[in-house]
Tab-separated table of C-alpha atoms and ligand atoms in Angstrom:
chain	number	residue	atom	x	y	z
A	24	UNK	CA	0.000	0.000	0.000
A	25	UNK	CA	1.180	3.505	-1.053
A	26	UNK	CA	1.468	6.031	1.716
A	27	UNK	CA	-0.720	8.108	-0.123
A	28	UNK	CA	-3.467	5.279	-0.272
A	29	UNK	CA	-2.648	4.927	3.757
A	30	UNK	CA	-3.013	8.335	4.775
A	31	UNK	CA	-6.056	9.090	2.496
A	32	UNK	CA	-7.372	5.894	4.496
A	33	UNK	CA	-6.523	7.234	7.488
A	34	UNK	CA	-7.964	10.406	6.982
A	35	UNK	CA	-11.203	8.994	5.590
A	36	UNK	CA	-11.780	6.648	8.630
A	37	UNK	CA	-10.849	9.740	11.195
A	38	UNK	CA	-12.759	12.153	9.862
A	39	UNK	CA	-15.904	9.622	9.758
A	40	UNK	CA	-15.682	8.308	12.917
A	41	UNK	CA	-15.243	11.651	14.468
A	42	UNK	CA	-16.865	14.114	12.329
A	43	UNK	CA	-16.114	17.746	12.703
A	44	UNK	CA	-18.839	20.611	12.907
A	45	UNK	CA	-21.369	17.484	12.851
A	46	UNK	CA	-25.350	18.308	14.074
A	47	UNK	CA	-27.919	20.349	13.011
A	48	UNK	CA	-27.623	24.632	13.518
A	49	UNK	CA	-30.674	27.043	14.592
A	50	UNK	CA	-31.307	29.689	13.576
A	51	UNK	CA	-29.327	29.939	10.292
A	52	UNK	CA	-29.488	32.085	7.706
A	53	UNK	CA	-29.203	29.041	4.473
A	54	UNK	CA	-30.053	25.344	4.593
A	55	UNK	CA	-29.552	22.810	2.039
A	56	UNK	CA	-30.234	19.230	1.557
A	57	UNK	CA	-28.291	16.435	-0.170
A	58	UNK	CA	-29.437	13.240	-1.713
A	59	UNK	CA	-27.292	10.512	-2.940
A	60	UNK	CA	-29.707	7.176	-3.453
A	61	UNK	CA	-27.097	5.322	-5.323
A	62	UNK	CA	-25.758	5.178	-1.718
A	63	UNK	CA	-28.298	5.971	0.380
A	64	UNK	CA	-26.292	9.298	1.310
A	65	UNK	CA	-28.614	11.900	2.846
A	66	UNK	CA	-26.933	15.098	3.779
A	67	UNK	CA	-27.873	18.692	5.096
A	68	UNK	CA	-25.862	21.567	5.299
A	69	UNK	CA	-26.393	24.487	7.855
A	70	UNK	CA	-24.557	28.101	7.355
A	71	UNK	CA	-24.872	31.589	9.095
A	72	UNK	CA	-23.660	34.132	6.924
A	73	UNK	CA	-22.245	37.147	8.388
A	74	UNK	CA	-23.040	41.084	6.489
A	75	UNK	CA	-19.759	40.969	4.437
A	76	UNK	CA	-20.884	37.629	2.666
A	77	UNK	CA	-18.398	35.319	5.346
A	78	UNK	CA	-19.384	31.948	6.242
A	79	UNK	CA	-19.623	32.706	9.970
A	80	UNK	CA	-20.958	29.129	10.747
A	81	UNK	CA	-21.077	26.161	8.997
A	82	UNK	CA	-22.497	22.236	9.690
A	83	UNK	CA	-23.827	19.170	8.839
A	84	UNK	CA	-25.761	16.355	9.716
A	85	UNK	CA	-27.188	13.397	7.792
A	86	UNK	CA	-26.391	9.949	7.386
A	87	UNK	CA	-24.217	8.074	4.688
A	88	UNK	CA	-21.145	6.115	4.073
A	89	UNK	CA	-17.213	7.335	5.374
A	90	UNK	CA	-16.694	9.218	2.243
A	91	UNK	CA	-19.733	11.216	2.651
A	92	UNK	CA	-19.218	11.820	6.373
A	93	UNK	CA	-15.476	12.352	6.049
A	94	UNK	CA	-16.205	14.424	3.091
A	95	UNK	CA	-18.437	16.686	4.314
A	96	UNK	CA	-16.580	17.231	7.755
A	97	UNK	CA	-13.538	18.261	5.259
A	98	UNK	CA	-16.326	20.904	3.820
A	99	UNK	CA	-16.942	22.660	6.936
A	100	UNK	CA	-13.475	22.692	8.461
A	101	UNK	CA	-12.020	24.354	4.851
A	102	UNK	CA	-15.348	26.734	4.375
A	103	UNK	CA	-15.662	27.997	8.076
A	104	UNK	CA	-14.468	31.805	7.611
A	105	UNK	CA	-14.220	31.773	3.871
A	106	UNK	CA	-16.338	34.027	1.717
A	107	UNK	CA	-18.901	32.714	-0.559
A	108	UNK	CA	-17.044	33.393	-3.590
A	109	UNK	CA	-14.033	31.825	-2.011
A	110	UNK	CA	-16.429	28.977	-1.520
A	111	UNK	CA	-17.671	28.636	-4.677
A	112	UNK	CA	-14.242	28.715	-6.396
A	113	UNK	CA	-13.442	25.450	-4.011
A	114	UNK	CA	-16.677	23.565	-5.435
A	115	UNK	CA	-15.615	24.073	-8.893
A	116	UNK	CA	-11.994	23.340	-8.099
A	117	UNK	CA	-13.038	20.080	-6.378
A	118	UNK	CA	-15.557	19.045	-8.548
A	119	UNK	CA	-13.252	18.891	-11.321
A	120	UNK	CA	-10.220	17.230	-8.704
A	121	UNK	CA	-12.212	14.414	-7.816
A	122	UNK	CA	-14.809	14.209	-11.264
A	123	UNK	CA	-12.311	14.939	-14.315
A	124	UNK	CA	-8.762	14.696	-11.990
A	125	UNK	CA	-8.052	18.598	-12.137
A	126	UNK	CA	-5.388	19.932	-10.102
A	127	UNK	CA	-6.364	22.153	-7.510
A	128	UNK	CA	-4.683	25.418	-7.501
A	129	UNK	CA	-6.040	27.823	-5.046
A	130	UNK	CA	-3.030	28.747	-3.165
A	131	UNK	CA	-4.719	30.554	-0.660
A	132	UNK	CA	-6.436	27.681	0.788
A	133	UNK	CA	-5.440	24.684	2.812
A	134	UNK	CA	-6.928	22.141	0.514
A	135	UNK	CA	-4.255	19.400	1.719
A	136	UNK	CA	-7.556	17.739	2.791
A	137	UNK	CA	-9.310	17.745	-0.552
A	138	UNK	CA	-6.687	16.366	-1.833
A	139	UNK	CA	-6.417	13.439	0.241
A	140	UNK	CA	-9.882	12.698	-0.795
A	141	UNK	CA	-8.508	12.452	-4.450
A	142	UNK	CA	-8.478	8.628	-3.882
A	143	UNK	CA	-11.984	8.403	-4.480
A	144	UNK	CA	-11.257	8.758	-8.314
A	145	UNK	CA	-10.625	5.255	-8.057
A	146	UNK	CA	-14.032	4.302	-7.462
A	147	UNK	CA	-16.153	6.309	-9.944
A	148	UNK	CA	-19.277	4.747	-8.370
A	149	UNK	CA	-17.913	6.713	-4.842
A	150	UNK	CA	-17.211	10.056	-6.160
A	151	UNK	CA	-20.804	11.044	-5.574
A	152	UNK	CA	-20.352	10.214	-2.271
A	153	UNK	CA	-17.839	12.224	-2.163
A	154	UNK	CA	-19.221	15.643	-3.919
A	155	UNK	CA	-22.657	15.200	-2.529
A	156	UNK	CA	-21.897	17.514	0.796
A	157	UNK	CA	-20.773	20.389	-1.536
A	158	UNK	CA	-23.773	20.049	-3.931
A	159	UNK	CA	-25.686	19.937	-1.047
A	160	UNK	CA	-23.828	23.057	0.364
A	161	UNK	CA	-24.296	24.980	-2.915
A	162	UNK	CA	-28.078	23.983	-2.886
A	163	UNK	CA	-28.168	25.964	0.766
A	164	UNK	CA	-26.552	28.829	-0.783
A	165	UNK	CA	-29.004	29.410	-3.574
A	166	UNK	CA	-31.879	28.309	-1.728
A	167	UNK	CA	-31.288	30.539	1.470
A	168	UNK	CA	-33.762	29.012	3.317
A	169	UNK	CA	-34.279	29.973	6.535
A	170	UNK	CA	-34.564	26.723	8.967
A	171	UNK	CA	-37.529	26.780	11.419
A	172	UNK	CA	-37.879	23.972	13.788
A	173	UNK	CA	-39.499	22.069	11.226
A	174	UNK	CA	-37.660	18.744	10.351
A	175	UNK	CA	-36.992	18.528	6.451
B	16	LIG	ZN1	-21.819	7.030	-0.143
């Protein structure tokens, strides 16, 4: 086994079985929900925005397989303080690192963990598992939907 293939393991099983930023958030100012029934994925995506477009807050909770889990708790640890256009450049640049095998090149960014999901391009059939958290996270961006106590 590659260290590489090791430490993307590692960082896969860590970040699942201890999720960071994991549970739901209320109030927030956007919501967004993530399906992936290939997998049986189910994500959603909490953020408070601050006045000068900052993602003040940011968290998830859902069920679904390591990659999703470990995934999405790499989301909110790189988007926490970021600004949306920030976090929109880091969709695009992932979706094309883990879909099409882009290189990432933000340089202002730690992405060190995106990258270590890049193992995923391995298993075509996982990397929906993978993007779902940040399809689900630019769902809650457009939708802006303000989360009540009702369960979605
Ligand atoms: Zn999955």
């Amino acid at each position: 086994m590659s260290d590489l293939k090791k430490l993307y393991q590692d960082v896969i099983l860590e970040h699942s079985k201890n999720p960071r930023n994991f549970g739901t958030m209320e109030p927030c100012t956007h919501h967004g929900h993530g399906d992936n029934p290939l997998c049986g994925d189910k994500i959603d995506i909490f953020l408070t925005l601050d006045d000068s477009d900052h993602i003040e807050d940011i968290k998830f909770d859902g069920k679904g397989c390591a990659i999703t889990i470990a995934s999405a708790s790499l989301m909110t640890e790189i988007l926490k303080g970021k600004t949306i256009s920030t976090a929109q450049n880091l969709f695009d640049q992932f979706d094309g690192f883990v879909s099409d095998g882009n290189e990432i090149t933000s340089a202002d960014t730690d992405t060190k963990g995106l990258q270590l999901l890049s193992g995923v391009r391995q298993f075509p059939a996982r990397v929906k598992c993978a993007t779902l958290p940040w399809h689900a996270f630019k769902s809650a961006l457009q939708n802006s939907t303000i989360v009540t106590t009702e369960k979605v």
